[in-house]
Short mmCIF file of C-alpha atoms in Angstrom, two decimals:
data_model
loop_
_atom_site.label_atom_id
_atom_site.label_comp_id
_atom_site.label_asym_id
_atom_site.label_seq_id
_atom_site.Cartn_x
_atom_site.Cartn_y
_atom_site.Cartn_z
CA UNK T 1 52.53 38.21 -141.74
CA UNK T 2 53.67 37.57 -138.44
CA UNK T 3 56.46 39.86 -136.95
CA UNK T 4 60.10 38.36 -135.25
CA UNK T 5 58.14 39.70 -131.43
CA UNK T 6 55.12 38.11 -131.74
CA UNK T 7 56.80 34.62 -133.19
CA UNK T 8 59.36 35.43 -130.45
CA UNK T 9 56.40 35.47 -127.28
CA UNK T 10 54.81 32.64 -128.89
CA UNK T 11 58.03 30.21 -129.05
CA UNK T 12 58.33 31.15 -125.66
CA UNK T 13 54.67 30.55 -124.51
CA UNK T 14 54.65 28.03 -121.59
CA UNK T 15 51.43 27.13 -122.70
CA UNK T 16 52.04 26.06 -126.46
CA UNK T 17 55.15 24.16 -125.27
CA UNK T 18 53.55 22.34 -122.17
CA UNK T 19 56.91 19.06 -122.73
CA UNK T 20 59.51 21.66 -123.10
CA UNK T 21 58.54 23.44 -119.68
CA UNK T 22 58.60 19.70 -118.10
CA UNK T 23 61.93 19.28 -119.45
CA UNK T 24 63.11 22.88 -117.87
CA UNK T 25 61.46 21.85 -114.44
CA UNK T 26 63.67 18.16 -115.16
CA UNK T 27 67.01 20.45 -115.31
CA UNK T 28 66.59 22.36 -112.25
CA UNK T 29 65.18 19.36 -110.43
CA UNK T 30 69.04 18.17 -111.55
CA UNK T 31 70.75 20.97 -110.96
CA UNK T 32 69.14 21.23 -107.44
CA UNK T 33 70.25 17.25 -106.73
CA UNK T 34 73.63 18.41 -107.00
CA UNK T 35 72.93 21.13 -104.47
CA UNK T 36 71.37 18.93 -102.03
CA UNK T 37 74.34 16.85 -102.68
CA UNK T 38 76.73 18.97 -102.49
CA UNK T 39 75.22 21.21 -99.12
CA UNK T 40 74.94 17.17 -97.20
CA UNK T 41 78.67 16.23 -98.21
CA UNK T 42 80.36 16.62 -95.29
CA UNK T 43 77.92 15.75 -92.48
CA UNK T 44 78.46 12.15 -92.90
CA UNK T 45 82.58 12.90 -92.97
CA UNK T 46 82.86 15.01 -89.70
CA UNK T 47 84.47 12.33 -87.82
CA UNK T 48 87.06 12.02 -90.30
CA UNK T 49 87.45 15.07 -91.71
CA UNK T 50 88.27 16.48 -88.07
CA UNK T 51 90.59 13.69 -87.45
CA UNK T 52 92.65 13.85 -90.92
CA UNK T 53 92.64 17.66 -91.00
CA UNK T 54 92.99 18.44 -86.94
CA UNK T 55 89.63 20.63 -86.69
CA UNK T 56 87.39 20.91 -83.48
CA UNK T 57 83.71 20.49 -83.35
CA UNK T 58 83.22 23.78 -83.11
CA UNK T 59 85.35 24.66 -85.86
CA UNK T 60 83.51 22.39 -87.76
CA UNK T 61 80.27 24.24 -87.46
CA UNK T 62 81.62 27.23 -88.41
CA UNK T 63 82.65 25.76 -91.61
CA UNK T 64 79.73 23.92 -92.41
CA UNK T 65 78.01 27.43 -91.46
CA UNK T 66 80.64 29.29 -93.96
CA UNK T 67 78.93 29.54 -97.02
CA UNK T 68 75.91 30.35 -96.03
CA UNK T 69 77.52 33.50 -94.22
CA UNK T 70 79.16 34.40 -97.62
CA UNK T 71 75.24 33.74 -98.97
CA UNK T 72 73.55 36.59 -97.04
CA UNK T 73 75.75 39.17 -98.71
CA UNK T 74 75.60 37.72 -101.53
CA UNK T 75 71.54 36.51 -102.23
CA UNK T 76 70.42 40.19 -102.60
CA UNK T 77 73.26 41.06 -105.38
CA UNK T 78 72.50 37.85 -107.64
CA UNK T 79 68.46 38.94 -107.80
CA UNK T 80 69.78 42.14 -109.05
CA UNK T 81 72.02 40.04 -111.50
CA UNK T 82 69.09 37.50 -111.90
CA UNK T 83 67.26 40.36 -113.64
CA UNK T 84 70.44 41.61 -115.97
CA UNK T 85 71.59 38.16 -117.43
CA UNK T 86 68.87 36.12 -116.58
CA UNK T 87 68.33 32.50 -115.22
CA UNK T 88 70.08 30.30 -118.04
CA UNK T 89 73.48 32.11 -117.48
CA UNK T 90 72.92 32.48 -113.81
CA UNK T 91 72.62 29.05 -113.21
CA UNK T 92 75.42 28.14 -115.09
CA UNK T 93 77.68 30.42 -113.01
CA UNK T 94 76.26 28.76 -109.98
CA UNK T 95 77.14 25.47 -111.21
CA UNK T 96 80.81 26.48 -111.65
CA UNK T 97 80.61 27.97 -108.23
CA UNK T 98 79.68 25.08 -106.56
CA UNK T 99 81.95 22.76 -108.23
CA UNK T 100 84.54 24.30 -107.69
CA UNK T 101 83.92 24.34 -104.06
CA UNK T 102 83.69 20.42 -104.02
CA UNK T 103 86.92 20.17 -105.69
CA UNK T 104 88.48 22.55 -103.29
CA UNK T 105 87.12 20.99 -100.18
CA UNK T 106 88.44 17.65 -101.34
CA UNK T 107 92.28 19.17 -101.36
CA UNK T 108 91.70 20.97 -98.00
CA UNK T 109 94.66 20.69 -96.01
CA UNK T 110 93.20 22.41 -92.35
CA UNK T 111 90.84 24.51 -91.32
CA UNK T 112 91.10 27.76 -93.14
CA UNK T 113 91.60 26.19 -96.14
CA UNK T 114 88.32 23.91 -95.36
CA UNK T 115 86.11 27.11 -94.48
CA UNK T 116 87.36 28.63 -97.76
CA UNK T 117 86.67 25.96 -99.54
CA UNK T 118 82.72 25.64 -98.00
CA UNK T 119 82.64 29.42 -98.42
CA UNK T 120 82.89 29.24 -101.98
CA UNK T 121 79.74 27.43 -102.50
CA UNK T 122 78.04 30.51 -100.99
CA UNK T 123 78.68 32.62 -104.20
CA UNK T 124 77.07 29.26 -106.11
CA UNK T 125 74.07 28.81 -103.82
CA UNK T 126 72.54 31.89 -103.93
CA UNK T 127 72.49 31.78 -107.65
CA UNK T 128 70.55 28.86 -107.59
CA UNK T 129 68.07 29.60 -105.07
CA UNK T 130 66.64 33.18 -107.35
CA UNK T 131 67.36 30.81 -110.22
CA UNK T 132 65.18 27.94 -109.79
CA UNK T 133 61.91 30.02 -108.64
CA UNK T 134 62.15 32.82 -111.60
CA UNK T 135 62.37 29.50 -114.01
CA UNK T 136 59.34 27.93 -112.60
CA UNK T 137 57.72 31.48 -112.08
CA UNK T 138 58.59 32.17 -116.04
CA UNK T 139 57.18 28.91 -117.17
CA UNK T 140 54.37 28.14 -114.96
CA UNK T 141 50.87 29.26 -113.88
CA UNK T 142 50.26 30.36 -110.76
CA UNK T 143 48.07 27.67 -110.18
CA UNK T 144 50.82 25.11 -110.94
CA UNK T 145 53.28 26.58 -109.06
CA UNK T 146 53.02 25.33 -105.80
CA UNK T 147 53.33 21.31 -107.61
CA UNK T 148 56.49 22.83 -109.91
CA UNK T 149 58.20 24.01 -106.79
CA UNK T 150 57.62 20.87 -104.24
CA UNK T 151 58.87 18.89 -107.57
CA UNK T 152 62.54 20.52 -107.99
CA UNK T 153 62.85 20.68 -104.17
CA UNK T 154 62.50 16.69 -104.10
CA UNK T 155 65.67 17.29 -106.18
CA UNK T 156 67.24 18.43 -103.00
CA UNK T 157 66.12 16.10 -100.96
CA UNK T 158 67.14 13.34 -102.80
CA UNK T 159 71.00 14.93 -103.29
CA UNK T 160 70.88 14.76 -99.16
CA UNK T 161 69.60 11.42 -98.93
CA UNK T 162 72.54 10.25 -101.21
CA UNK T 163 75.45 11.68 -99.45
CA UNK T 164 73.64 10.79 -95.66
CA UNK T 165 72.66 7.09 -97.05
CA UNK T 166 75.58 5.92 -99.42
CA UNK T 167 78.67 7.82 -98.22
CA UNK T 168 79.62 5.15 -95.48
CA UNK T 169 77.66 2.56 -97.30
CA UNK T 170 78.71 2.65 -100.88
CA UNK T 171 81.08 5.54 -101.90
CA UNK T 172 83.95 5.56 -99.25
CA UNK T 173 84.15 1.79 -99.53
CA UNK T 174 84.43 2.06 -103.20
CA UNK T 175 86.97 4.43 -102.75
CA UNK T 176 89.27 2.91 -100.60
CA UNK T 177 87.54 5.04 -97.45
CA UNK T 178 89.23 8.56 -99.23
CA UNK T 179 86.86 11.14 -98.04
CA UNK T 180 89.10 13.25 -100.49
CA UNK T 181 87.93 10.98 -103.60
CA UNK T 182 84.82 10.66 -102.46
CA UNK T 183 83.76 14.56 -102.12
CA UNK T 184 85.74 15.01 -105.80
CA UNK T 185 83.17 12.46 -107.17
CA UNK T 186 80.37 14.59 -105.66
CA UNK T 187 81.72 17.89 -107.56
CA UNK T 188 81.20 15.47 -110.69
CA UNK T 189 77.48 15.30 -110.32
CA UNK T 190 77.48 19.03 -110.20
CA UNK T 191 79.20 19.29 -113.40
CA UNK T 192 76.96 17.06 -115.44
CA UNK T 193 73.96 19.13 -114.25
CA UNK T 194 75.27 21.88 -115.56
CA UNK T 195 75.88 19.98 -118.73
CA UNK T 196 71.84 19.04 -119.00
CA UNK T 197 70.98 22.32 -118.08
CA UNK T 198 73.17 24.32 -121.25
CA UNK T 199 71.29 21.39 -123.59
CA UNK T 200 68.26 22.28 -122.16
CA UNK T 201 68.75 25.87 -122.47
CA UNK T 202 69.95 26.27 -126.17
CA UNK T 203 66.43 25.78 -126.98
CA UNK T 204 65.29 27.93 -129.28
CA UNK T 205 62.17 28.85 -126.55
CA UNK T 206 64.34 29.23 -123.92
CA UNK T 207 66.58 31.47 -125.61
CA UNK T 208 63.06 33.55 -126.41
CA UNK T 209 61.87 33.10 -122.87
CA UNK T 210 65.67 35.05 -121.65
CA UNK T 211 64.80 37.19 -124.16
CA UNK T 212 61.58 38.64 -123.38
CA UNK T 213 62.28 38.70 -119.96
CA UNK T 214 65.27 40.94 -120.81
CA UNK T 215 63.54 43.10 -123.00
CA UNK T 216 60.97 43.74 -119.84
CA UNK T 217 60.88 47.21 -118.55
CA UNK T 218 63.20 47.37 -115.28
CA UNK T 219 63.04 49.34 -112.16
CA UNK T 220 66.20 50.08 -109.65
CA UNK T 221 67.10 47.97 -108.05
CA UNK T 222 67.10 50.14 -104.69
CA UNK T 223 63.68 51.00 -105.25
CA UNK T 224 62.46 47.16 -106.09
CA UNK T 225 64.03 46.50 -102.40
CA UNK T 226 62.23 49.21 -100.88
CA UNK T 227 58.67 48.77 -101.99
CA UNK T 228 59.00 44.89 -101.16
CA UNK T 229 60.60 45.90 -97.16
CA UNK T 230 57.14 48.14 -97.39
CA UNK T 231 55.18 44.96 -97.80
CA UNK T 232 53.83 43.77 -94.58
CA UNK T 233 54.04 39.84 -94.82
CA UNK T 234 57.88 40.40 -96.20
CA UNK T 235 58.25 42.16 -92.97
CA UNK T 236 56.58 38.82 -90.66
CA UNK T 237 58.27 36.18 -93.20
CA UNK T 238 62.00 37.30 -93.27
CA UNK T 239 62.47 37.23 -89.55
CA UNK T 240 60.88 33.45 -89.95
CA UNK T 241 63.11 32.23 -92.48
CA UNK T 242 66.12 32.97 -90.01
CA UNK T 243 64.07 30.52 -87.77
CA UNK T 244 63.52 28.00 -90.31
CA UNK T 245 66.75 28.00 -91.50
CA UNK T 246 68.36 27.80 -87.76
CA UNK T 247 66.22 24.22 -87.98
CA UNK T 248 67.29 22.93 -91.21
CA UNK T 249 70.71 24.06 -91.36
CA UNK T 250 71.94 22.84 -87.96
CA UNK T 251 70.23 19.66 -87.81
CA UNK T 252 70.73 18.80 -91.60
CA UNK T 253 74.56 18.98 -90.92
CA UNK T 254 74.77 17.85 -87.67
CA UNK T 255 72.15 14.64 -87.68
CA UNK T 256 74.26 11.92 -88.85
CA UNK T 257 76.82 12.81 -85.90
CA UNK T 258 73.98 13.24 -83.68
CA UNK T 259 72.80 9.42 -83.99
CA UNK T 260 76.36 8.52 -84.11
CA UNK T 261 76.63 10.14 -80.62
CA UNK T 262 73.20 8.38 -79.38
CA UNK T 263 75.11 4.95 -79.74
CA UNK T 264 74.93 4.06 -83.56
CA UNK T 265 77.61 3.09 -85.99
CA UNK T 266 78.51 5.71 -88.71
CA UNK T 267 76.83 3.95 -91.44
CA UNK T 268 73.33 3.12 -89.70
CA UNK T 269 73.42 6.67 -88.30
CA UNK T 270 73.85 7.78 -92.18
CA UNK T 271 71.13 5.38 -92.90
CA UNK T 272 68.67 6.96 -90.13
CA UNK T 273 69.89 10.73 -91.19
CA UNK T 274 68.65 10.20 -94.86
CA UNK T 275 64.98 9.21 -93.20
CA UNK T 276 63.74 13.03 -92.76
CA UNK T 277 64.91 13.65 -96.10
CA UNK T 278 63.18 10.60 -97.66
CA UNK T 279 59.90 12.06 -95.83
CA UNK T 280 60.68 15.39 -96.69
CA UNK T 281 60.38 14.33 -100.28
CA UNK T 282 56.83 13.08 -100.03
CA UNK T 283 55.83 16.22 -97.80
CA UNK T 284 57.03 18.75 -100.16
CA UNK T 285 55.12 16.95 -102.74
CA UNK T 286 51.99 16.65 -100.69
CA UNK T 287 51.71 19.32 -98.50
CA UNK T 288 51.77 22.23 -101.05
CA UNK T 289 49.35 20.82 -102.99
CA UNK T 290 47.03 21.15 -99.99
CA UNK T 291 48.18 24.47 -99.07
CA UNK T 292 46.07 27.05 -100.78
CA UNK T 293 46.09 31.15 -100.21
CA UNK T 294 44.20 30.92 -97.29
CA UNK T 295 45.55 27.78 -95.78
CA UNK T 296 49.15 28.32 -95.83
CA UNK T 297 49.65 30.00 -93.07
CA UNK T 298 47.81 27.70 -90.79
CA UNK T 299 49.57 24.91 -92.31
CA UNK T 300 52.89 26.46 -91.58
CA UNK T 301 52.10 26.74 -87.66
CA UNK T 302 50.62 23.03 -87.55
CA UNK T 303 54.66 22.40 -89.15
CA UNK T 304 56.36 24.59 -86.98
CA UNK T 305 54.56 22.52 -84.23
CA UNK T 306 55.62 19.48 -85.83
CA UNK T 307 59.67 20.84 -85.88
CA UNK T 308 59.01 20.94 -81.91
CA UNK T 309 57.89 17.84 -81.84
CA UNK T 310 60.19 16.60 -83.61
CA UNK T 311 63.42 18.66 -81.09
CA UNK T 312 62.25 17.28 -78.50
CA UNK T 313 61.85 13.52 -79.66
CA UNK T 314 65.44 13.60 -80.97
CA UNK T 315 66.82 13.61 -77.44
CA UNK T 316 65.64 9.47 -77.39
CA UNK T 317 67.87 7.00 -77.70
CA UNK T 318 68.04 4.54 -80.96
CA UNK T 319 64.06 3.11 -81.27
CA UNK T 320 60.79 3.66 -81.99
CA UNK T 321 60.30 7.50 -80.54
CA UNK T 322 63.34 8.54 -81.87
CA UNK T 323 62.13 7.21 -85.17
CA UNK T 324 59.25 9.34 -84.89
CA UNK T 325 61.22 12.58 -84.16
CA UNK T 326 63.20 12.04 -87.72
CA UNK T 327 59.23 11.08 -88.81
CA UNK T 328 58.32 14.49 -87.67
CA UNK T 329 61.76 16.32 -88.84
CA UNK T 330 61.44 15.63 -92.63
CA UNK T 331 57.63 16.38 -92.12
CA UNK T 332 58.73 19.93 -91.11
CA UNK T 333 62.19 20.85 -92.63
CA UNK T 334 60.44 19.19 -96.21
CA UNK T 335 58.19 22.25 -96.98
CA UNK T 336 58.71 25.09 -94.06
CA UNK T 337 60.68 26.78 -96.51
CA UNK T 338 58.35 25.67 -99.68
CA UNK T 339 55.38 27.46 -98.10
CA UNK T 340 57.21 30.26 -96.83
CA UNK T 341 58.59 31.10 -100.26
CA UNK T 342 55.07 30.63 -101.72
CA UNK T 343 53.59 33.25 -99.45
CA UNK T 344 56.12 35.47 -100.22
CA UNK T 345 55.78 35.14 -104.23
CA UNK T 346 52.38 35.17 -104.68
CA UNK T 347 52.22 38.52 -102.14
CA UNK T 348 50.63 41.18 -104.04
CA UNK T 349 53.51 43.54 -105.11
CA UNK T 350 55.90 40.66 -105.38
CA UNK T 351 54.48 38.68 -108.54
CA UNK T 352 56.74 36.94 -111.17
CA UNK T 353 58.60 40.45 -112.41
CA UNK T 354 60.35 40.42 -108.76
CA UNK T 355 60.46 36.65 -107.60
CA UNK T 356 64.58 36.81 -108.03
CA UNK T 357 65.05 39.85 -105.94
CA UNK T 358 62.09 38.29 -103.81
CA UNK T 359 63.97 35.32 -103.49
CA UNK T 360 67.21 37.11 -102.85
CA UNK T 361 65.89 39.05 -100.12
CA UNK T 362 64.44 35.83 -98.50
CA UNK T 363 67.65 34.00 -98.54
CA UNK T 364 69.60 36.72 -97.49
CA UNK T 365 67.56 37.11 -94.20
CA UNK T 366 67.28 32.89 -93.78
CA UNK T 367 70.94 32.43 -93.93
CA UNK T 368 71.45 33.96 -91.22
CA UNK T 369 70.03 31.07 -89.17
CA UNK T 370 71.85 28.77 -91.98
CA UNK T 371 75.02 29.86 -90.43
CA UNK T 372 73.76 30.48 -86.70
CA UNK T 373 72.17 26.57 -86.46
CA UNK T 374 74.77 24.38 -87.63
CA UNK T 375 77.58 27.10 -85.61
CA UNK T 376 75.67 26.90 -82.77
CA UNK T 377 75.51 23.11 -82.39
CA UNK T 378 79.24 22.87 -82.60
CA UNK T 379 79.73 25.02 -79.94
CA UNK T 380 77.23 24.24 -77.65
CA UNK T 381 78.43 20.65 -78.22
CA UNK T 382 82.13 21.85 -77.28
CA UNK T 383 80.80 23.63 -73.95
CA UNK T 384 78.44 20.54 -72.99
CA UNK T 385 80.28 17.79 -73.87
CA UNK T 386 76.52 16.46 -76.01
CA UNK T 387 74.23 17.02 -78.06
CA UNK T 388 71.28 17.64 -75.28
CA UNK T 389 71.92 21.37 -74.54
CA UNK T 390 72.05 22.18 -78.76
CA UNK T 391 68.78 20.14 -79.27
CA UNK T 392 67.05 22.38 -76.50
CA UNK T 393 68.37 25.46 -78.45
CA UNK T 394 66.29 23.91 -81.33
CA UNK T 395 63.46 23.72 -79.33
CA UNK T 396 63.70 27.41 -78.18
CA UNK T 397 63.81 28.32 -81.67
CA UNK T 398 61.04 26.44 -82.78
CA UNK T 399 58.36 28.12 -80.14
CA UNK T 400 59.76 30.97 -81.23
CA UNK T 401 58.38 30.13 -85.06
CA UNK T 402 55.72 29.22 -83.02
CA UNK T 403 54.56 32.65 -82.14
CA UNK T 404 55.89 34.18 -85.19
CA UNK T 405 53.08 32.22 -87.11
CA UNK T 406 50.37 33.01 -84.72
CA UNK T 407 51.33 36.21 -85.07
CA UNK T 408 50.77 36.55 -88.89
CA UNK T 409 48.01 34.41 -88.89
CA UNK T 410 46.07 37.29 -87.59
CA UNK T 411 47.22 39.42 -91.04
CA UNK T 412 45.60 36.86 -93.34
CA UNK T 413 45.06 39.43 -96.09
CA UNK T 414 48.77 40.79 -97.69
CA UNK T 415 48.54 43.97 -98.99
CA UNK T 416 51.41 46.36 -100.32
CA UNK T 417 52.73 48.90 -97.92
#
């Protein structure tokens, strides 16, 4: 006769329930669309959201910079939660969290009600970011991993291309141009993830699933932190991830008001600010696929290359070569961060029992460029009067990634300690 356990490890094999790990990926996919979503809402409203509320440029980027600020206190503490109440319940606090910083952004009345408002969303965030990897970590192969993870990250792509492409185009017409309704109907989108996601999870496998992974033998959490510092490519990726971040982060929140600047009306400059994304999508689809243990490394210089490329190109007025740098930027920002995780993951020492504080530590580090990139543009565009001096801080950061990579590339083998 078979004992409670054993039924309860094989209910929860990923392997004898190869749809209901598809359907798991399908929630956090949705659950991350309402991230993307949510992170891209107010790039295409800067204009008016500084008008209507009174708020500088540079104020601005320190709000769109506020939650990830709150985030690097806060990614290290939700791994350490990750592990105590694991990912179903996690998630579903982050999708409260981040609702309820769309609703409170929409009834903003001025800046320090604004920057609370974004800050909010960095309790949610980090959340979902040691979330989504222990669920695909937990229900995938190592081999599949790589595909599982460029999968759910289209999810985020595709929430940015959505605010960037329809807010000017479809939603604030709809809405009588209320940037207030409009940001409100966002939060919704949020909310119904989180509805697919507690379906999903009252499975009876996924309730196994949290419940072997509870019953696993834990370690402190001081001493998890500690042994993964110790690892040497932790040590050479953390530093990038600030870097990588710096890219994404500033540019993702700044673009639309970048092309906007170069001459274009609001909605073709939302139009042309959802292109990275849409080629982000097919990059962080293709290029992990490609991007085995030995390659990935190599393939992550060739995109930090590509992110230079791409700084430099953005400086061109509306046509073909600026076409190319937004080419080039989705290229880059689409799986810099997907291969950068994946190193750090699959490092011995790391392995699926410490992916959320992994991923904790990661985000912790790279949020620190979340909030220095988009804060940075806003005031460099306040002393400058353009965007030309913050696109040549881009640049500087992206030869710095630059020798970062070349730089590991000569530790090929990751070994503990």
């Amino acid at each position: 006769m078979t004992t409670p356990a054993h039924s309860t490890d094989a209910a929860a094999s990923p392997e004898k329930l190869p749809s209901y790990r598809w359907a798991m990926l399908g929630g956090v996919w949705f659950l991350y669309f309402s991230f993307g979503l949510t992170t891209a809402s107010i790039a295409p409203l800067v204009g008016r959201i500084s008008a209507d509320l009174h708020i500088s440029y540079g104020a601005l980027g320190g709000i769109m910079g506020a939650w990830q600020f709150v985030y690097i206190f806060s990614a290290i503490p939700c791994g350490a939660l990750l592990k105590r109440y694991g990912p179903r319940r996690m998630l579903l606090a982050a999708v409260a969290a981040i609702a309820l910083s769309g609703v409170l952004r929409a009834v903003a009345t001025g800046e320090i009600s604004m920057f609370l408002a974004v800050a909010v969303f960095g309790i949610g965030g980090p959340m979902m970011s040691v979330g989504a990897p222990t669920v695909v970590a937990l229900w995938f192969e190592s081999r599949e991993r790589p595909m599982a993870i460029g999968i759910y990250a289209t999810g985020a792509a595709l929430g940015e291309v959505s605010a960037l492409a329809f807010t000017h185009s479809i939603v604030l017409p709809l809405f009588g141009d209320n940037w207030r309704a409009c940001l409100l109907l966002y939060a919704s989108v949020i909310i119904a993830a989180g509805l697919v996601w507690l379906l999903l999870t009252a499975h009876p496998a996924s309730r196994a699933m949290e419940a072997r992974l509870k019953d696993e033998p834990k370690r402190p959490e001081g001493q998890i932190m500690r042994d993964l510092l110790g690892l040497r490519t932790v040590q050479f990726i953390l530093p990038m991830s600030i870097g990588i971040f710096f890219f994404n982060h500033g540019l993702n929140n700044w673009l639309p008001e970048i092309l906007h600047a170069s001459g274009m009306a609001p909605a073709v400059a939302g139009w042309w600010a959802s292109i990275p994304t849409f080629v982000g999508i097919f990059a962080s689809l293709l290029i992990p696929k490609f991007a085995t243990p030995r390659r990935r490394v190599p393939i992550l210089i060739v995109l930090f290359v590509v992110a230079f490329a791409a700084s430099l190109l953005l400086h061109s007025p509306p046509g073909a070569p600026l076409g190319l740098g937004l080419i080039l930027q989705g290229f880059a920002r689409g799986s810099m961060t997907t291969l950068a995780m994946l190193i750090l993951v699959e490092t011995p020492g790391v392995g699926r029992e410490n992916a959320g504080p992994a991923s904790g530590l990661f985000f912790a580090a790279a949020e620190i460029g979340g909030v220095g990139g988009p804060f940075a543009i806003g005031v460099l565009h306040d002393l400058s009067g353009g965007f030309s001096m913050p696109l040549i801080a881009v640049s500087v950061v992206c030869v710095a990634l630059i020798l970062s990579g070349l730089v590991l590339v000569r530790h090929p083998k990751v070994k503990p300690g």
